[in-house]
PDB file of C-alpha atoms and ligand atoms in Angstrom:
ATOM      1  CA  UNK A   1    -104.011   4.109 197.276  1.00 44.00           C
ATOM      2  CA  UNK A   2    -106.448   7.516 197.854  1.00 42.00           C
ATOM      3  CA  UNK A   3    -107.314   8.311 201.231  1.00 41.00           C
ATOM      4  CA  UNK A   4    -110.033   6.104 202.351  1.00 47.00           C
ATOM      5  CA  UNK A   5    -113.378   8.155 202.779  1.00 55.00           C
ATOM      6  CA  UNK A   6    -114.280   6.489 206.449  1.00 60.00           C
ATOM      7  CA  UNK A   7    -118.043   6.773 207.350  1.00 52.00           C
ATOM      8  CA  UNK A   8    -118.090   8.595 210.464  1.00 46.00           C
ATOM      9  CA  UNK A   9    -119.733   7.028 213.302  1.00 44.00           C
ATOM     10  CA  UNK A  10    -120.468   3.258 212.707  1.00 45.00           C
ATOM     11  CA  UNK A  11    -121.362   1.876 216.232  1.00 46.00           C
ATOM     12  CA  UNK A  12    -118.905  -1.379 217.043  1.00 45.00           C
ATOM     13  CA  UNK A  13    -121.407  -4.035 218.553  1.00 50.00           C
ATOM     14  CA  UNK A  14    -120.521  -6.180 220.919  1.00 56.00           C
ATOM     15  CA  UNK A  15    -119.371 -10.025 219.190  1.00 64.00           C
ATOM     16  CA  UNK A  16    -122.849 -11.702 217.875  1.00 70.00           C
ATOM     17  CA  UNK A  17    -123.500 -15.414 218.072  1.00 75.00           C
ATOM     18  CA  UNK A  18    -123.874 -16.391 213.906  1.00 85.00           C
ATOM     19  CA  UNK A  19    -125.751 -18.943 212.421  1.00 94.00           C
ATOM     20  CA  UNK A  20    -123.521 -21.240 210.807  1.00 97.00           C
ATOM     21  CA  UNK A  21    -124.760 -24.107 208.483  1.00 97.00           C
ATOM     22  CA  UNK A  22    -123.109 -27.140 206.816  1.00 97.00           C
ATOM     23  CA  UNK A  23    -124.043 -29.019 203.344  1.00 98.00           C
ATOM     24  CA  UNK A  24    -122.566 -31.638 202.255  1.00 98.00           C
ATOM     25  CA  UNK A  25    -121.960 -29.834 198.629  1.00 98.00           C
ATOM     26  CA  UNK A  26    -121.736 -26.278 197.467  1.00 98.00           C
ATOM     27  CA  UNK A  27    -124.735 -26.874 195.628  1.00 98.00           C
ATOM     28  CA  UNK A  28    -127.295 -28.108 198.218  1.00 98.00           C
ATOM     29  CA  UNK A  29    -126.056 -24.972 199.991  1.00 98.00           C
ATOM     30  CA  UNK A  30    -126.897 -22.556 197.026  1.00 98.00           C
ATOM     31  CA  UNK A  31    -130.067 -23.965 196.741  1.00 98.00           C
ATOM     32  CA  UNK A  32    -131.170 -23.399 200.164  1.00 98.00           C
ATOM     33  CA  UNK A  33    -129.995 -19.692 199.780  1.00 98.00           C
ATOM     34  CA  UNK A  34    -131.064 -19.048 196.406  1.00 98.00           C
ATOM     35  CA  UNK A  35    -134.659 -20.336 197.768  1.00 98.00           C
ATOM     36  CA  UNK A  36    -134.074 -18.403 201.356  1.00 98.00           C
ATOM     37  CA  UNK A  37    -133.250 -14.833 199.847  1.00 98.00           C
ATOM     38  CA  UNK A  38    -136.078 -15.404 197.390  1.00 98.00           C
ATOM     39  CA  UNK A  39    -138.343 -16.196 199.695  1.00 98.00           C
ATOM     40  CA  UNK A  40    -137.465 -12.649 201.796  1.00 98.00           C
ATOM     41  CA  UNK A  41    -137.899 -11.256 198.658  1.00 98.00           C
ATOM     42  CA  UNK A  42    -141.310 -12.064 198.572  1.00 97.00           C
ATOM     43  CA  UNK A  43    -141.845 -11.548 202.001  1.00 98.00           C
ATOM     44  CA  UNK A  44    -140.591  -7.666 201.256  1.00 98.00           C
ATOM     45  CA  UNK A  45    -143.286  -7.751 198.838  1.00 97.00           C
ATOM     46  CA  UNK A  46    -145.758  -8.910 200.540  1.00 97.00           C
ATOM     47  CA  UNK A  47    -145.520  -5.512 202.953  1.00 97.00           C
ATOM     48  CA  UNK A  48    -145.220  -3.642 200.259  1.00 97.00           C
ATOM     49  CA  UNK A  49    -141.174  -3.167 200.254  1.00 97.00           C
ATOM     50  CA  UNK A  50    -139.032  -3.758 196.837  1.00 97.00           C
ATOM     51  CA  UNK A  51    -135.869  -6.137 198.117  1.00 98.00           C
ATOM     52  CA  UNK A  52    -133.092  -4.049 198.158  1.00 98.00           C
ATOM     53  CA  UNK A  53    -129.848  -6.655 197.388  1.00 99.00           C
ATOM     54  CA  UNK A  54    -126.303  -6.735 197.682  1.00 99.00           C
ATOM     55  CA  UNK A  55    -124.541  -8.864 195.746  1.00 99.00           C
ATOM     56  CA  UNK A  56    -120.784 -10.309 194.892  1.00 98.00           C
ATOM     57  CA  UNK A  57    -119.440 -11.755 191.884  1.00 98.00           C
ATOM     58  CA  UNK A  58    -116.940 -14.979 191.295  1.00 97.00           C
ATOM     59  CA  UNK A  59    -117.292 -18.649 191.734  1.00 97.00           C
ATOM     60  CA  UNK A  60    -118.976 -18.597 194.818  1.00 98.00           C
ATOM     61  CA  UNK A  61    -122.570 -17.175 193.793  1.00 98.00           C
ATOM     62  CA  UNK A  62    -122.606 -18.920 190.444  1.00 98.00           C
ATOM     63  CA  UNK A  63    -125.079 -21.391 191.476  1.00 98.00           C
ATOM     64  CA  UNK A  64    -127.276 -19.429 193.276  1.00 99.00           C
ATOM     65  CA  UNK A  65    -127.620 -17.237 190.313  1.00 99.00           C
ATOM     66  CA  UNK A  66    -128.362 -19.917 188.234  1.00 98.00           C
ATOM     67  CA  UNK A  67    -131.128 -20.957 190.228  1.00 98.00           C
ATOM     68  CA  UNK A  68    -132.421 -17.426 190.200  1.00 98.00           C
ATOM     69  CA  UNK A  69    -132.354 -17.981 186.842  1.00 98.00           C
ATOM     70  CA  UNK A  70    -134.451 -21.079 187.144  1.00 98.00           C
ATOM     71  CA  UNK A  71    -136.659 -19.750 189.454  1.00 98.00           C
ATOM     72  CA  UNK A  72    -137.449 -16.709 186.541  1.00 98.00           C
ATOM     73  CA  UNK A  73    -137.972 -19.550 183.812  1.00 98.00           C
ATOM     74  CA  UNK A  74    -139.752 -22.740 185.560  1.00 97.00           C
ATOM     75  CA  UNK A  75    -141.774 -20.383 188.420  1.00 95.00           C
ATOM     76  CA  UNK A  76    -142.246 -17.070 186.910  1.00 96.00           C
ATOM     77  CA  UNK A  77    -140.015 -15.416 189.703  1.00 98.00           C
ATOM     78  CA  UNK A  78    -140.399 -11.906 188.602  1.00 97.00           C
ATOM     79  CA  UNK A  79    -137.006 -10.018 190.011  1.00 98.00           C
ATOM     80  CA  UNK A  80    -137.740  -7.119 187.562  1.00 97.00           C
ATOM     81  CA  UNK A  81    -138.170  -4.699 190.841  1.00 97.00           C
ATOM     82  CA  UNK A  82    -135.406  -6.101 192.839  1.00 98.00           C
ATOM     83  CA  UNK A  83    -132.895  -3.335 193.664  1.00 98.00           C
ATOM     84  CA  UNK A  84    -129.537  -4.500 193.787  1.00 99.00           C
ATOM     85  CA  UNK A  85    -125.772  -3.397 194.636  1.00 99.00           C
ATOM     86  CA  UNK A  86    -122.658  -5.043 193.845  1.00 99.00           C
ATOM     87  CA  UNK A  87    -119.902  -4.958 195.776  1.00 98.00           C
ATOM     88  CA  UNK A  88    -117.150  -4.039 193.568  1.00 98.00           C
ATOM     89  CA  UNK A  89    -115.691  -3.835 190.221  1.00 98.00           C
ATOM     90  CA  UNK A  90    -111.557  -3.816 188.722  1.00 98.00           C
ATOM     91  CA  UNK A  91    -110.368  -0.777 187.909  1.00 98.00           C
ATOM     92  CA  UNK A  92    -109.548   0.233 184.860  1.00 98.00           C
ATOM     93  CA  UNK A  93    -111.800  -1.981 183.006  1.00 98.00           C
ATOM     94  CA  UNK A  94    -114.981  -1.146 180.247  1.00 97.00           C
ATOM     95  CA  UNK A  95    -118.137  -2.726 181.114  1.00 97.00           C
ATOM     96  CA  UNK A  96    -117.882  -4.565 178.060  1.00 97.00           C
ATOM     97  CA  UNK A  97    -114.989  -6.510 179.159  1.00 97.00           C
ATOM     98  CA  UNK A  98    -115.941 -10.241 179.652  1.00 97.00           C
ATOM     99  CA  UNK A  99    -113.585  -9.899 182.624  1.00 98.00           C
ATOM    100  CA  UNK A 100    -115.805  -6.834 184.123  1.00 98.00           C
ATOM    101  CA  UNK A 101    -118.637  -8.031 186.906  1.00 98.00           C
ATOM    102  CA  UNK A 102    -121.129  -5.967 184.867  1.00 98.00           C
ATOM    103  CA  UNK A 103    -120.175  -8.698 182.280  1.00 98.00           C
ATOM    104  CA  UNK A 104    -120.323 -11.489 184.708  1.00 98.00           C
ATOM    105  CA  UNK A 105    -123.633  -9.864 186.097  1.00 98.00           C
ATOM    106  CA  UNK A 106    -125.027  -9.240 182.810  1.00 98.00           C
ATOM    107  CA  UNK A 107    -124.621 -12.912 181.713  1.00 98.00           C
ATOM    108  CA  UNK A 108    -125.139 -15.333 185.068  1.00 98.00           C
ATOM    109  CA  UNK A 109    -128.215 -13.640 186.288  1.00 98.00           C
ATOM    110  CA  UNK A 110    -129.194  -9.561 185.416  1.00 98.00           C
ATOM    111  CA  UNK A 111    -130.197 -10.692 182.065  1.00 98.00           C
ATOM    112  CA  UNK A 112    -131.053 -15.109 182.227  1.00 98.00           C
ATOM    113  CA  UNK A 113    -133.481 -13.591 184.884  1.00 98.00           C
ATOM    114  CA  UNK A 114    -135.132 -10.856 183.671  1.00 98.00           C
ATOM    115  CA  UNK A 115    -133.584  -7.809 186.413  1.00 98.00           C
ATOM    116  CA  UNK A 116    -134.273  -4.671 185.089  1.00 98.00           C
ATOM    117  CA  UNK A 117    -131.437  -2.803 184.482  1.00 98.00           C
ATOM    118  CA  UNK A 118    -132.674   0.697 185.677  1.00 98.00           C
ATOM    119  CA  UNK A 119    -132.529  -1.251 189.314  1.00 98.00           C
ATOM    120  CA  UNK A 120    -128.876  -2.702 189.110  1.00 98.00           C
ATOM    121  CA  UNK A 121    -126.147  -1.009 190.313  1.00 98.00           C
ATOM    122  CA  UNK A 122    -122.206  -1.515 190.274  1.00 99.00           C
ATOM    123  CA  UNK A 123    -119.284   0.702 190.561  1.00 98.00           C
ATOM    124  CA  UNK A 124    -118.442   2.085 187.173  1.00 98.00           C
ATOM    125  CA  UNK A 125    -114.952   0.175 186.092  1.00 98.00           C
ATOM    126  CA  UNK A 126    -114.273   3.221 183.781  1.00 98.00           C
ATOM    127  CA  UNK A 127    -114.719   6.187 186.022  1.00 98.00           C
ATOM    128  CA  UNK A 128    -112.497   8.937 185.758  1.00 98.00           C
ATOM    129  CA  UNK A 129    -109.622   8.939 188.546  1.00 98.00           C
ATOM    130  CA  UNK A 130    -110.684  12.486 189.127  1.00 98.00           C
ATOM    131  CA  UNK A 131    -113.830  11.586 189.170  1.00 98.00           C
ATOM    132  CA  UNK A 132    -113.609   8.571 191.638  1.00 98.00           C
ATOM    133  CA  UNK A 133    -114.665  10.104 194.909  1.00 98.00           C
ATOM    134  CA  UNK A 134    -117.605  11.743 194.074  1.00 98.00           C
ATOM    135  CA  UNK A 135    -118.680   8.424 192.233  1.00 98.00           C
ATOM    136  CA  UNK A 136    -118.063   6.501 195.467  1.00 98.00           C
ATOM    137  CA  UNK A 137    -119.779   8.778 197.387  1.00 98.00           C
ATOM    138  CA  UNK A 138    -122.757   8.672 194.902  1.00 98.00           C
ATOM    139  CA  UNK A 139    -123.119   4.928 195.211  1.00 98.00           C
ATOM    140  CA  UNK A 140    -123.172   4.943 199.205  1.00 98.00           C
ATOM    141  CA  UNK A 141    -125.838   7.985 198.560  1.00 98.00           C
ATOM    142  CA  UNK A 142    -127.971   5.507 196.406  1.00 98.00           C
ATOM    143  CA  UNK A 143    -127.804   3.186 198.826  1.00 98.00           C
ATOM    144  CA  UNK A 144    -128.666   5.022 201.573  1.00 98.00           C
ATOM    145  CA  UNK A 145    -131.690   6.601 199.245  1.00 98.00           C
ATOM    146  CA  UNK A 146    -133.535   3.367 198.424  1.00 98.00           C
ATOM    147  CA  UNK A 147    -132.829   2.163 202.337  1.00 98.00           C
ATOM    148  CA  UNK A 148    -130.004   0.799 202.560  1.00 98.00           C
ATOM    149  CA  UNK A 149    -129.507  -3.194 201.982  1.00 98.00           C
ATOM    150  CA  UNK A 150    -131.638  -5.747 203.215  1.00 98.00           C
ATOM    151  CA  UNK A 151    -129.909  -9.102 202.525  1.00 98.00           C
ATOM    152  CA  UNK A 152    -126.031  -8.790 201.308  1.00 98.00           C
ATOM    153  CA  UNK A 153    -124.371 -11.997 200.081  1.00 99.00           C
ATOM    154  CA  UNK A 154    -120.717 -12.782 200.282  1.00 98.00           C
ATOM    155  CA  UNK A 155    -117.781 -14.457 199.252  1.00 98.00           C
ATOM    156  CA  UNK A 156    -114.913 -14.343 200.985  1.00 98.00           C
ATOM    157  CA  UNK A 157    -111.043 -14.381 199.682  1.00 97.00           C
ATOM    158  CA  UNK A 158    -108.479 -16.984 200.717  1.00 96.00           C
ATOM    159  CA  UNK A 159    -107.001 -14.017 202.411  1.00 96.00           C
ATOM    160  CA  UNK A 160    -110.013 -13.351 204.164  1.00 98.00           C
ATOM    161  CA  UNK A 161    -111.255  -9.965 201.886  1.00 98.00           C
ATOM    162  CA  UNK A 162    -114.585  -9.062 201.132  1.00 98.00           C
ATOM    163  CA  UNK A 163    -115.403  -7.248 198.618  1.00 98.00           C
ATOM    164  CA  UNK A 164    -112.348  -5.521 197.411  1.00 98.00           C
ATOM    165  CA  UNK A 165    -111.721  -5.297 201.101  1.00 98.00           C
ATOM    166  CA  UNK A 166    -108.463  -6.380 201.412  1.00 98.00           C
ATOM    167  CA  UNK A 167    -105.889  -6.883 204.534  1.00 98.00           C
ATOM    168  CA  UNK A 168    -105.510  -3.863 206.305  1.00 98.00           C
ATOM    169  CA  UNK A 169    -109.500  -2.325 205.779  1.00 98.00           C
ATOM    170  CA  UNK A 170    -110.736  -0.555 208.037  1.00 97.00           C
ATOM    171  CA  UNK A 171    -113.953  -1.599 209.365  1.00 97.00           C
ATOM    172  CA  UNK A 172    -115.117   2.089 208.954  1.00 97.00           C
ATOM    173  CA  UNK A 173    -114.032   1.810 205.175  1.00 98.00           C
ATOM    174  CA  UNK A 174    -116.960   3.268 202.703  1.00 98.00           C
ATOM    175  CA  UNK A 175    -116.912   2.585 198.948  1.00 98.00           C
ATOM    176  CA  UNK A 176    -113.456   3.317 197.804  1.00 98.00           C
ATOM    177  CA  UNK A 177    -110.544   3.171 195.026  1.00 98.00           C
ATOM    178  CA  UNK A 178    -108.327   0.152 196.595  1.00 98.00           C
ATOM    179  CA  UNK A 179    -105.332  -1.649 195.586  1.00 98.00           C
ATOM    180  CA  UNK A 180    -105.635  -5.459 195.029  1.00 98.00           C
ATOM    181  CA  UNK A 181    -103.430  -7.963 196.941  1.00 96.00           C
ATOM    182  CA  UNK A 182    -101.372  -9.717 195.019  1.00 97.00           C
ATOM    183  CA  UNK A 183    -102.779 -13.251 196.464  1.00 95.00           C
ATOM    184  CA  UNK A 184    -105.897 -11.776 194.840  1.00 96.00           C
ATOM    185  CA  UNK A 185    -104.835 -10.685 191.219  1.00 97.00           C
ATOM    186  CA  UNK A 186    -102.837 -14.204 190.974  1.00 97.00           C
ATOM    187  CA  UNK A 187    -106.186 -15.879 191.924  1.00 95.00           C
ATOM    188  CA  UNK A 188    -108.115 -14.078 189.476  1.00 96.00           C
ATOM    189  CA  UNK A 189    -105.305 -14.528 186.739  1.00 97.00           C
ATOM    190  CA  UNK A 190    -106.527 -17.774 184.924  1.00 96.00           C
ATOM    191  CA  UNK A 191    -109.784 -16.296 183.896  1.00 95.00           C
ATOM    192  CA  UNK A 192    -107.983 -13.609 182.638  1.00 96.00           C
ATOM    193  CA  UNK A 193    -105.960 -15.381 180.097  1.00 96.00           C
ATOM    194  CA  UNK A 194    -103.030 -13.327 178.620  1.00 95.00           C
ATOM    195  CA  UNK A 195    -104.378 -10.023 179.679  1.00 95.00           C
ATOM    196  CA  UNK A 196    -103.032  -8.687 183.100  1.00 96.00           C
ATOM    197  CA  UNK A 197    -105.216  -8.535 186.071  1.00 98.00           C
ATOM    198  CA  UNK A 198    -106.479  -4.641 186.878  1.00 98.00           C
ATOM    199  CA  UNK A 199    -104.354  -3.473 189.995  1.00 98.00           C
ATOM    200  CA  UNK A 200    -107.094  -1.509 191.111  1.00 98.00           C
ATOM    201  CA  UNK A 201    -110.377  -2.205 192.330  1.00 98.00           C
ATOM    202  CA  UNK A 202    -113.447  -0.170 193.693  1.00 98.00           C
ATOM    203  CA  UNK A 203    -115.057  -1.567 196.484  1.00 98.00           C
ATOM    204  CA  UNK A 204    -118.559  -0.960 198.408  1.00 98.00           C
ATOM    205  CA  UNK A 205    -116.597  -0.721 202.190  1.00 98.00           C
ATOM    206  CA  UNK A 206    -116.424  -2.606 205.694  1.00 98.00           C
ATOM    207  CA  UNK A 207    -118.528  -0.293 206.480  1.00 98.00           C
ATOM    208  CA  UNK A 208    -121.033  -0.510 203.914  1.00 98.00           C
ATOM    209  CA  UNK A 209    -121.276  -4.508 203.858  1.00 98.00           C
ATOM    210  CA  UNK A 210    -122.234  -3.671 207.745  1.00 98.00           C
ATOM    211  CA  UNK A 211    -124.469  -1.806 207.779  1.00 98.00           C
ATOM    212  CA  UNK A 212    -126.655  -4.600 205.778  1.00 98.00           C
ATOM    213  CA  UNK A 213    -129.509  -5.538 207.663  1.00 97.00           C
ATOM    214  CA  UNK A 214    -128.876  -9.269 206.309  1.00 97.00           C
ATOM    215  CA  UNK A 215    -126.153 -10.902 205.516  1.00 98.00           C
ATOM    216  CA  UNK A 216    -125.311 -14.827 204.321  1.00 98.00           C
ATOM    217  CA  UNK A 217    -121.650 -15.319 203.612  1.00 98.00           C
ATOM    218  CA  UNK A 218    -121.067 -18.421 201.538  1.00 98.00           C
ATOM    219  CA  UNK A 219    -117.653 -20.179 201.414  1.00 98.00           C
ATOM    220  CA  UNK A 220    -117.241 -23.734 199.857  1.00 98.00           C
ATOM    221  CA  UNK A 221    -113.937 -25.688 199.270  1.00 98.00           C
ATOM    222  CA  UNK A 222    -111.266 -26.689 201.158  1.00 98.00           C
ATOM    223  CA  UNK A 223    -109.378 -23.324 199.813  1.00 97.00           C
ATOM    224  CA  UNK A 224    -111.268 -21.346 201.976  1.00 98.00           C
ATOM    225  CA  UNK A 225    -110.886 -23.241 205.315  1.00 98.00           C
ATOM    226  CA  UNK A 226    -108.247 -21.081 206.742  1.00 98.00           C
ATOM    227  CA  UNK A 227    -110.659 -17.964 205.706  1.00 98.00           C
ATOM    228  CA  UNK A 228    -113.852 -19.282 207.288  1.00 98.00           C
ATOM    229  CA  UNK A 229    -111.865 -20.361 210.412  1.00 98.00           C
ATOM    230  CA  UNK A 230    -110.429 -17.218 210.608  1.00 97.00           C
ATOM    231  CA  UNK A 231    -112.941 -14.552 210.099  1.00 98.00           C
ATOM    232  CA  UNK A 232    -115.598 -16.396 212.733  1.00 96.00           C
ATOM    233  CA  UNK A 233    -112.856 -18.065 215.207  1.00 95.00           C
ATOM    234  CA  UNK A 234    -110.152 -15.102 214.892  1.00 96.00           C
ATOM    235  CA  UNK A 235    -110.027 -11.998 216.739  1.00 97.00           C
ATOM    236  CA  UNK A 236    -111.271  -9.089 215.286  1.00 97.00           C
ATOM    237  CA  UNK A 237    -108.552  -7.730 213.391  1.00 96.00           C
ATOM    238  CA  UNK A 238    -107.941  -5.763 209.979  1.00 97.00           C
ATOM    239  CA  UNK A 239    -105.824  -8.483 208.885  1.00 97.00           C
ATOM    240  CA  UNK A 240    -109.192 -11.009 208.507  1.00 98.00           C
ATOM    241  CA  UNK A 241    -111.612  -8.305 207.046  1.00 98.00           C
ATOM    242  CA  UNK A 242    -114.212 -11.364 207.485  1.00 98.00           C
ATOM    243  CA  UNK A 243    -113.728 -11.207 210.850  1.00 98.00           C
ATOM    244  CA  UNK A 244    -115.671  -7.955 211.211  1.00 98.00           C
ATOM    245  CA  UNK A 245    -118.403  -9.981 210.613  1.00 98.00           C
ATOM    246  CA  UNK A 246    -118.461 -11.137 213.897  1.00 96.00           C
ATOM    247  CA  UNK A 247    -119.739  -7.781 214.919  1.00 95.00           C
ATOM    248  CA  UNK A 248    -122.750  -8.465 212.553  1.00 96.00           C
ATOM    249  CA  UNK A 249    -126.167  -9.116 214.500  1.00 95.00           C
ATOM    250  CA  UNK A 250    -127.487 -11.004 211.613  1.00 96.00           C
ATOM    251  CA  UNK A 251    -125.054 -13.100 209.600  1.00 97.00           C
ATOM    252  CA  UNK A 252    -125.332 -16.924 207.853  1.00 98.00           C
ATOM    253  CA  UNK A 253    -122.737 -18.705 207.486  1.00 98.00           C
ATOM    254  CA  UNK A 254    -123.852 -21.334 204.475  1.00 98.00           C
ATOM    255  CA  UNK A 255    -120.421 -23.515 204.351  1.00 98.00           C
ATOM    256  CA  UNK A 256    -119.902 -27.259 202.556  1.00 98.00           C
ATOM    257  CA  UNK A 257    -117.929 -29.737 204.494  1.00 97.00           C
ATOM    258  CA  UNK A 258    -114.697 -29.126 202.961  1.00 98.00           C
ATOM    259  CA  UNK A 259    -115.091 -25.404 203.898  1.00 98.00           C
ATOM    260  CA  UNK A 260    -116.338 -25.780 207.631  1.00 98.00           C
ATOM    261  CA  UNK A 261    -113.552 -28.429 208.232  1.00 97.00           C
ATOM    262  CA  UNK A 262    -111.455 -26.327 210.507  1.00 97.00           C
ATOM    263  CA  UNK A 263    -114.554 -25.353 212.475  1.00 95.00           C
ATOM    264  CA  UNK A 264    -115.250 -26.695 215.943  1.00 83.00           C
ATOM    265  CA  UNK A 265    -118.832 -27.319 215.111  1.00 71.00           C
ATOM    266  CA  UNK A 266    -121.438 -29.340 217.829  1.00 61.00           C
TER     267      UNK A 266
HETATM  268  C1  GLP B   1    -113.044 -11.761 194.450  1.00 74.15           C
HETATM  269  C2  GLP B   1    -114.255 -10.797 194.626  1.00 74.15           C
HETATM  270  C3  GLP B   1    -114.957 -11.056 195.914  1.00 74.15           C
HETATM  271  C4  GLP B   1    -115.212 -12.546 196.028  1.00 74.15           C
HETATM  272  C5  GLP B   1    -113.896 -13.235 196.280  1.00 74.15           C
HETATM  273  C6  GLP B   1    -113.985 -14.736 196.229  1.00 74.15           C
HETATM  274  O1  GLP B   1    -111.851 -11.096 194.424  1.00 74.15           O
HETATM  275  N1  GLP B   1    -113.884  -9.433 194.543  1.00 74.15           N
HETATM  276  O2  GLP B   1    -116.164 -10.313 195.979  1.00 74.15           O
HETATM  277  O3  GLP B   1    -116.078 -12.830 197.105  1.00 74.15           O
HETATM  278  O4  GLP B   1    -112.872 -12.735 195.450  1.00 74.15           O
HETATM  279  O5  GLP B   1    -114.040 -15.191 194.913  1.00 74.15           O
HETATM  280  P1  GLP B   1    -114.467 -16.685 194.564  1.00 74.15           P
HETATM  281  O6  GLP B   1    -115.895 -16.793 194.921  1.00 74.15           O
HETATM  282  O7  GLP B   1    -114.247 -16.811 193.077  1.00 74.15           O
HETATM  283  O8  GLP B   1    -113.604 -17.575 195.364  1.00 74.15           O
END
């Protein structure tokens, strides 16, 4: 809907070979990455870094958050100085919402596992429209200030959107005011109830997610199929903003069976 403030000069690398892995259930998948990411997280530490995270929202993370939040309870995980980033939020919609990601956030993980919240950030769902811009601009600027991301994770839409990256993003895309697809507001309608899905979103951009130094996209279900097949088999096109990934020097693919089944796997 506004213009879209494009970073300037992201460098388009050449296609990368990712890692892709299979599970045989979403949840042997989440464990591995909930204990991979929190392992780097330590590792960070360990030189003297603080983790800087980016992080989505919706079914596909649940259960690594709740083993984040086991890892906090049972082994004293202490993710109070994790930084961390989400990719998006609805617009209009308060904070207080149970609809909102802060709310989502606040209840799967930020709070279960003890983040502090002077170190999580997402896109404020109640912004202005004036204001809009300058808050976009202000959350690639805080970014950039603590170092930019050092492990993103992902979801991915049935239409192959990331983020609030939808169809038609460009892969130079920065944190933005978007419109959602329809595909996308009818998926999220259920958990919405009566109340009608936000047309707008704000999204982190192609271009942000990118510049990650880590990424691990997770897809599981046979509803995502097409999506997985597309964004790592399909040319590199705006209308798969997955497929940008395939630019990515670093990227995980952590897939269950019913996911991966249109993949040509050895
Ligand atoms: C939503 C979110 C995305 C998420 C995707 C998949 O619209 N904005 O960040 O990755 O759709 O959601 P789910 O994991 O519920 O399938």
């Amino acid at each position: 809907m506004l213009g879209s403030p494009d970073l300037p000069s992201l460098p388009i690398p050449s296609k990368s070979v990712p890692t892709v892995k299979v599970y045989p259930s979403a949840d042997e998948a989440s464990l591995a990455v909930a204990n991979q990411v929190a392992a780097e997280v330590k590792q960070l530490e360990l030189v003297g870094k603080t983790a800087v995270l980016g992080l989505p929202t919706g079914a596909t993370p649940e259960a690594v958050y709740r083993y984040w939040c086991q890892f906090h309870k049972e082994r004293a995980f202490h993710w109070g100085k994790v930084i961390t980033f989400n990719l998006d939020e609805y617009w209009p919609l308060p904070k207080s919402s149970k609809h909102s990601y802060h709310y989502f956030m606040e209840q799967r993980l930020f709070g279960p596992a003890g983040f502090d919240p002077r170190n999580t950030f997402i896109p404020d769902g109640m912004i202005a429209k004036a204001q809009i811009d300058e808050h976009c601009r202000s959350y690639e600027a805080a970014i950039e200030r603590v170092g930019g991301i050092d492990i993103q994770l992902l979801g991915i839409g049935i239409n192959g959107h990331l983020g609030f990256n939808e169809p038609g993003s460009s892969h130079q895309s920065a944190t933005r005011l978007v419109d959602l697809a329809e595909t996308t507001r009818e998926r999220a309608q259920p958990s919405f109830g009566e109340t009608e899905v936000p047309r707008y979103g704000i999204t982190m951009g192609l271009s942000t997610i990118l510049r990650s130094r880590h990424v691990y996209l997770l897809a599981f279900g046979a509803a995502k199929a097409d999506a997985v097949h597309c964004a790592l088999h399909g040319s590199i096109d705006i209308d798969c903003p997955g497929s940008f990934l395939q630019q990515h020097p670093n990227v995980h693919w952590v897939l269950d069976t019913a996911a991966a089944a249109q993949l040509e796997l050895a």
